[in-house]
CSV table of C-alpha atoms in Angstrom, one decimal:
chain,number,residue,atom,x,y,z
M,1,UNK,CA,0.0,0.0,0.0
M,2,UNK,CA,1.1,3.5,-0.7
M,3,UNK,CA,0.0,6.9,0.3
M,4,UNK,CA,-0.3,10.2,-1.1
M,5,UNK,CA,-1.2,14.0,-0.1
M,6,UNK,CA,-4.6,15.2,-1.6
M,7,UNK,CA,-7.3,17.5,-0.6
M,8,UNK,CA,-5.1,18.3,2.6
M,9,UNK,CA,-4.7,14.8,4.2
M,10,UNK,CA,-2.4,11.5,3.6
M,11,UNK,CA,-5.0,9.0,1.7
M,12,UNK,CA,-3.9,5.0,1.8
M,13,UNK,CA,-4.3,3.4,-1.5
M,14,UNK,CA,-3.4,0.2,-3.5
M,15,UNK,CA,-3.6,-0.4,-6.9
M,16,UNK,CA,-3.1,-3.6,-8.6
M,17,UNK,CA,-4.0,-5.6,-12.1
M,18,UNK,CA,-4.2,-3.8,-15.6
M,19,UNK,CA,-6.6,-2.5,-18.3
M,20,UNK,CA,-9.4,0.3,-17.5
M,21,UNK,CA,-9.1,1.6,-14.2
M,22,UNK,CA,-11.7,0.8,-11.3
M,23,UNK,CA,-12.0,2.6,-8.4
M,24,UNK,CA,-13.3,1.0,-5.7
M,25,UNK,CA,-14.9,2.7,-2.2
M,26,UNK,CA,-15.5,0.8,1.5
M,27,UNK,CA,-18.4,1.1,3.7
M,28,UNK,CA,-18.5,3.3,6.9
M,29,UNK,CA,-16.2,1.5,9.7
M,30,UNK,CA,-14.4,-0.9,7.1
M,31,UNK,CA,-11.1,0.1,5.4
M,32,UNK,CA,-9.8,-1.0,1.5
M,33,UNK,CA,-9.4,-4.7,2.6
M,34,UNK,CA,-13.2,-5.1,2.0
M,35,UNK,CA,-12.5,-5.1,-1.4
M,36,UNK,CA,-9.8,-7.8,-1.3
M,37,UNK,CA,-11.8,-10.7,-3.0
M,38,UNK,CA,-13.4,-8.2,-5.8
M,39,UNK,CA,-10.0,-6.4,-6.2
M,40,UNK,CA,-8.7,-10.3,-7.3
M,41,UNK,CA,-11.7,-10.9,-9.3
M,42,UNK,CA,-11.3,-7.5,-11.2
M,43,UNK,CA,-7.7,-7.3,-11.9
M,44,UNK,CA,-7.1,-9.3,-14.7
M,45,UNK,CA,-9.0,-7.2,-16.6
M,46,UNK,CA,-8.8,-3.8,-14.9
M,47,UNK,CA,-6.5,-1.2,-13.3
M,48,UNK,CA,-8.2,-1.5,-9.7
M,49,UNK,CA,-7.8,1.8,-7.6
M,50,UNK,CA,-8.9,1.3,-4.1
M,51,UNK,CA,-8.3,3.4,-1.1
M,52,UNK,CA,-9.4,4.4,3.2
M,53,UNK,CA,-11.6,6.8,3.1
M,54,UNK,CA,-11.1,9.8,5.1
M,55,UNK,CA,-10.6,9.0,9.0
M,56,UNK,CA,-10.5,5.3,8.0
M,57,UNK,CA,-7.5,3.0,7.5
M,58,UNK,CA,-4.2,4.4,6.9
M,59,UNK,CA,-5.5,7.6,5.6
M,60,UNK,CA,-5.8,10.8,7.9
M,61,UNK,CA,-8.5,10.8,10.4
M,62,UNK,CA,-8.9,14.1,10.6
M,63,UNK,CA,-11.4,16.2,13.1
M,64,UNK,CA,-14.8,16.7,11.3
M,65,UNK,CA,-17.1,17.5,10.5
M,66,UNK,CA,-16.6,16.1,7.2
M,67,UNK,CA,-19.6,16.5,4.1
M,68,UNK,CA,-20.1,14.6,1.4
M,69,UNK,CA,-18.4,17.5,-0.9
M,70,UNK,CA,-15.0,16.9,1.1
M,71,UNK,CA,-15.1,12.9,0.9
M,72,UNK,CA,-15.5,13.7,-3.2
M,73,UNK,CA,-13.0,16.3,-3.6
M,74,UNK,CA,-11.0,13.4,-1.5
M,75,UNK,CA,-11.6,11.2,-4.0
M,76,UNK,CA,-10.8,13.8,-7.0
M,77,UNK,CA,-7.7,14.3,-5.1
M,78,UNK,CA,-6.4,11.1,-5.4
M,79,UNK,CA,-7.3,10.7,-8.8
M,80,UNK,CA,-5.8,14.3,-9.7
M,81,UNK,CA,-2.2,13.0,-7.4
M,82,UNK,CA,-2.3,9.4,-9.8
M,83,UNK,CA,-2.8,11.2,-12.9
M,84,UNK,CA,-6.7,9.1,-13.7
M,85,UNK,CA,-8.9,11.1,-15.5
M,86,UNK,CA,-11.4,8.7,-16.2
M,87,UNK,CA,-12.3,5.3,-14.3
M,88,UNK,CA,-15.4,2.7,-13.3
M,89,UNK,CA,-16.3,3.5,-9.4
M,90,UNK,CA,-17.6,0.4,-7.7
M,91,UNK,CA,-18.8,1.9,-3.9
M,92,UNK,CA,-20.6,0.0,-1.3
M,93,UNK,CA,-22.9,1.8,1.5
M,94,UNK,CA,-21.4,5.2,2.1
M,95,UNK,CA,-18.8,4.2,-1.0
M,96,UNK,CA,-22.4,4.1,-3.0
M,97,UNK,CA,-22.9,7.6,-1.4
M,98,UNK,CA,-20.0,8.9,-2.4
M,99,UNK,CA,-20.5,7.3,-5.8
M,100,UNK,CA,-23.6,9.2,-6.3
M,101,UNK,CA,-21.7,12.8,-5.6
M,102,UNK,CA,-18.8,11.9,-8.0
M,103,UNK,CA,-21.2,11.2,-10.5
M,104,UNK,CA,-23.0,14.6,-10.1
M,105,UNK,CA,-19.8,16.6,-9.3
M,106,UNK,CA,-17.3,15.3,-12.0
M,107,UNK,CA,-19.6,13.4,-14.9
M,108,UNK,CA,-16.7,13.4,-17.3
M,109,UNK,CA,-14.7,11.6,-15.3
M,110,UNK,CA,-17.2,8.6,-14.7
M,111,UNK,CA,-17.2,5.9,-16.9
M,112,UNK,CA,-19.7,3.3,-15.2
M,113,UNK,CA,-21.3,3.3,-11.8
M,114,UNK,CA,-21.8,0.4,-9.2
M,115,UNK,CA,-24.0,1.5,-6.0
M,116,UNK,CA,-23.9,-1.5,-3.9
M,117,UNK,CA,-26.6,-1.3,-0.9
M,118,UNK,CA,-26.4,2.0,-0.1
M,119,UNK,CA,-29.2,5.2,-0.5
M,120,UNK,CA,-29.7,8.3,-1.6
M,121,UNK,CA,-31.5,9.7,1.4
M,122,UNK,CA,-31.5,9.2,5.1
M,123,UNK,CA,-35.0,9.7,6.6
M,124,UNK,CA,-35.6,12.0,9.2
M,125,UNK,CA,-36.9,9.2,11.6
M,126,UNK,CA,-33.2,7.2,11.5
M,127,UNK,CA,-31.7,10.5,12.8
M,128,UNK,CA,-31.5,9.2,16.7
M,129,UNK,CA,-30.3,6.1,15.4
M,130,UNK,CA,-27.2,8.2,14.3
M,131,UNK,CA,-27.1,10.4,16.7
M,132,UNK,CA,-27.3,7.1,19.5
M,133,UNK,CA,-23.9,5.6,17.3
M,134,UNK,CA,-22.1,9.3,17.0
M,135,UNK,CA,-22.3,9.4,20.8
M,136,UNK,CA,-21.5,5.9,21.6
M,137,UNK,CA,-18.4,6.5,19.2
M,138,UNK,CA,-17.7,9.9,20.7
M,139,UNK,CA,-18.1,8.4,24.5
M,140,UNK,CA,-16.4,4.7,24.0
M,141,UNK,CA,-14.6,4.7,21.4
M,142,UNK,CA,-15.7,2.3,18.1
M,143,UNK,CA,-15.6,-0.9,20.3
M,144,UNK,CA,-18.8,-0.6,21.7
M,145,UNK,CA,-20.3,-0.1,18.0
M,146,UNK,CA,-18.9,-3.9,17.1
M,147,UNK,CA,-21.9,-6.1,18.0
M,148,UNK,CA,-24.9,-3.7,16.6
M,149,UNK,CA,-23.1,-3.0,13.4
M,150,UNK,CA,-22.1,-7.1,12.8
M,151,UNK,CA,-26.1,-7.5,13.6
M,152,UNK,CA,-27.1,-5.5,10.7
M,153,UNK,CA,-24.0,-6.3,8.3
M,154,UNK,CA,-24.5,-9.5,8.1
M,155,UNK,CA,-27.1,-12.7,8.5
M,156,UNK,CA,-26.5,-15.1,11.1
M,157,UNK,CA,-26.1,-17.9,9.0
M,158,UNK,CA,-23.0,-16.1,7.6
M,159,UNK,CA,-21.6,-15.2,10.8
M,160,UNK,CA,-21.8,-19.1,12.1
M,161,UNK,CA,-20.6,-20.5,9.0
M,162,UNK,CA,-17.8,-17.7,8.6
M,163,UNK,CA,-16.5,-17.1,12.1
M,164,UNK,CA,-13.0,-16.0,11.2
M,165,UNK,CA,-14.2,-13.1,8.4
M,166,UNK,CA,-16.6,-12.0,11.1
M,167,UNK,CA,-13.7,-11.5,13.7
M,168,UNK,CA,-11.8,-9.8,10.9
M,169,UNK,CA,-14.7,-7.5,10.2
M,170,UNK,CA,-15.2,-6.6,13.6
M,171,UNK,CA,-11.7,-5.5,14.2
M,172,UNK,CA,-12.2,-3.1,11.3
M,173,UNK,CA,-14.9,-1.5,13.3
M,174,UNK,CA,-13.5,-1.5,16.8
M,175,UNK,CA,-9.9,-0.1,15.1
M,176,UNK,CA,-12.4,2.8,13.4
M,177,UNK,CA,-10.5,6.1,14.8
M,178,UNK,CA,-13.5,7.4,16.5
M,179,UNK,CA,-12.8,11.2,14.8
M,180,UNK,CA,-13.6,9.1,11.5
M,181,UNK,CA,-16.6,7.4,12.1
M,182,UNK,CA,-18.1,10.9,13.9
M,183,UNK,CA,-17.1,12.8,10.7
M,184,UNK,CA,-18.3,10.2,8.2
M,185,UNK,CA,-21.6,9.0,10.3
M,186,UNK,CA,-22.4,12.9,10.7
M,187,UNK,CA,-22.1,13.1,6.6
M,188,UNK,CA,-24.4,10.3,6.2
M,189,UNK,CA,-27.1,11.7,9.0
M,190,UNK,CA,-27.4,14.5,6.7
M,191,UNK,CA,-27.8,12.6,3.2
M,192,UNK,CA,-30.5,13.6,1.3
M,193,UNK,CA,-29.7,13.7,-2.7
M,194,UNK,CA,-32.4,12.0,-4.3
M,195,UNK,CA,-34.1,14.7,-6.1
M,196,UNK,CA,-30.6,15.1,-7.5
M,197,UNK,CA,-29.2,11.8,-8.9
M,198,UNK,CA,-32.1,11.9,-11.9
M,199,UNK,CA,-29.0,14.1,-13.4
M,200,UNK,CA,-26.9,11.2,-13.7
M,201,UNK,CA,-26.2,10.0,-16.5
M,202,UNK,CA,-23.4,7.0,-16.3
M,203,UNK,CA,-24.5,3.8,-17.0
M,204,UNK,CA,-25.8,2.4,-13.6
M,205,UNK,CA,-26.1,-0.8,-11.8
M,206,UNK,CA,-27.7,-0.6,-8.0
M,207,UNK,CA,-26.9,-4.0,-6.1
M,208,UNK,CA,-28.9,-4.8,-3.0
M,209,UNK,CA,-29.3,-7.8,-0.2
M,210,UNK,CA,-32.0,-9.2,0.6
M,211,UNK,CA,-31.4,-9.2,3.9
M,212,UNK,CA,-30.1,-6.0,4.6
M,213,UNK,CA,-31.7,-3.7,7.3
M,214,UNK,CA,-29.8,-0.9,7.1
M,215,UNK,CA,-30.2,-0.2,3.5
M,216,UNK,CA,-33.7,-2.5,2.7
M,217,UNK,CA,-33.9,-3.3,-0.9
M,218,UNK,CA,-36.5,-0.3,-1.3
M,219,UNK,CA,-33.8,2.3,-0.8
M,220,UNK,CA,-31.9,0.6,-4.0
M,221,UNK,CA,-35.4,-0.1,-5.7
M,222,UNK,CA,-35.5,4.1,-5.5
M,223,UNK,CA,-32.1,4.7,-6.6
M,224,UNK,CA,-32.4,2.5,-9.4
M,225,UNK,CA,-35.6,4.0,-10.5
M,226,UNK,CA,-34.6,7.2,-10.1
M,227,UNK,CA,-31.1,7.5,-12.4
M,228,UNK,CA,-31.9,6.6,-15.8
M,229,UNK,CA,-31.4,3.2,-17.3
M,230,UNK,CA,-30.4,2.2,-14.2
M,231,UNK,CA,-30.7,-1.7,-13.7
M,232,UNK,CA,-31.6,-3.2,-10.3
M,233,UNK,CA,-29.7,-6.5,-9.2
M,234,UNK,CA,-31.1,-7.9,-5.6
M,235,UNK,CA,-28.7,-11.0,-3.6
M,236,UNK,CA,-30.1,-13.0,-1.9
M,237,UNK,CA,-28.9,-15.0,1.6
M,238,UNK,CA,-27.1,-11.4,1.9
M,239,UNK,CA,-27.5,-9.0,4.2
M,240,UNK,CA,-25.5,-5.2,4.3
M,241,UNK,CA,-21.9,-6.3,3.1
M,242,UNK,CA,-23.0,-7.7,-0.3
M,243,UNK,CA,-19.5,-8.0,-1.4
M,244,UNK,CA,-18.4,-10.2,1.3
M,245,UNK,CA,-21.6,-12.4,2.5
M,246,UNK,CA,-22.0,-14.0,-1.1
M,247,UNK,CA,-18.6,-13.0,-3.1
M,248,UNK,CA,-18.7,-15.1,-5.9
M,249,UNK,CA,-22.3,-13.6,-7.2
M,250,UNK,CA,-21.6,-10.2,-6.6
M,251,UNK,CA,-18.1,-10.6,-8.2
M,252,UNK,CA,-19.9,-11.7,-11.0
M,253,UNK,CA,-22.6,-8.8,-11.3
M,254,UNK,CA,-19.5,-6.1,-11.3
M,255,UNK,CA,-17.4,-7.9,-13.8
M,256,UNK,CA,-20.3,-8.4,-16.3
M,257,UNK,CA,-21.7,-4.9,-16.0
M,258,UNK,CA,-18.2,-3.2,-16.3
M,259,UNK,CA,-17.4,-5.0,-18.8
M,260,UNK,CA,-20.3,-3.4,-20.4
């Protein structure tokens, strides 16, 4: 892994494979290992780009709060710093949120777009859920987050049949520096772009799990309804972390759509 200075922090990246670059973007509390098993998938056939996010990883965890326009121009950053002016972006959760921004803020830049359960709006009634998690992070630390955040993530069957990725995932959240989850949850709390994203215009694909609480398939349904020629792909037996409950299918749904 390497790491370069954009937008006024240190951002941790890894790029591997060749072709057409992809650029792939974690989930709140997770870091650029989420990608590992799509990053292997993807990379005999493209460039794959992925990175922490701000106050995640090895990149800076700087105070917030942060916004959605300074985890972009994060992301614009790094692709200024690496020289990519165009590339696919694969994003998962708030990766899918900042997805929808790049797409709005820098079109010509986009090639295709994966949204992987994620949304374009938080409701106004999930506000004291976030509020409840920004003080528990803000109080305890990310440790105390762990168990509520594996609960929604994924299904139990995955978490008794796949013990050791569990443990791996929860050390991902507890080792969240708690500036960055405060800076990035506040960012989500405040999400509300869905009268925007009709203005999109890359060629779309919104992946959902069946299972997934935190971002039901509804939310993806709306997304995918909303941006034009978007196409809707739901998994089932998966809950919140697509990517990493059932692999090999959503492997399979990015490859085929980016190969177009």
């Amino acid at each position: 892994m390497k790491s370069i200075e954009a937008n006024g922090i240190s951002i941790n990246y890894k790029i591997e494979g060749s072709g057409p670059w992809v650029t792939l973007s974690h989930s709140l509390s997770c870091d650029l290992t989420m990608w590992d098993a799509l990053a292997v998938a993807l990379a005999p056939t493209f460039t794959v780009l992925r990175y922490d996010t701000r106050g995640h990883g090895g990149t800076t965890a700087a105070q917030g709060p942060y916004s959605f326009g300074q985890l972009t121009a994060d992301l614009t950053g790094l692709l200024d710093a690496l020289e990519i002016a165009r590339t696919h972006f694969v994003g998962l959760s708030m990766g899918g949120m900042i997805g929808q921004h790049f797409a709005l803020a820098a079109p010509q830049r986009l090639d295709r777009l994966v949204i992987a359960n994620s949304t374009s709006r938080i409701p106004p009634e999930a506000g004291p859920l976030w509020d409840e998690r920004i003080g528990m992070a803000r109080s305890q630390g990310c440790a105390g987050l762990v168990e509520g955040t594996l609960g929604r993530w994924f299904t139990p069957a995955f978490r008794a049949a796949q013990p050791a990725e569990t443990a791996r995932i929860a050390g991902l959240i507890a080792g969240t520096p708690p500036a960055g989850y405060i800076g990035c949850a506040g960012a989500i709390r405040a999400l509300d772009i869905t009268a925007r994203i009709g203005a999109i215009r890359a060629p779309t694909q919104v992946i959902a799990g069946a299972d997934d609480p935190g971002t039901p398939p509804a939310m993806s349904e709306l997304i995918a309804s909303t941006i034009p020629g978007a196409r809707l792909e739901i998994i089932p037996s998966a809950s919140h972390l697509s990517c990493i409950e059932q692999p090999e299918t959503f492997n399979r749904l990015v490859a085929a759509f980016l190969k177009g």
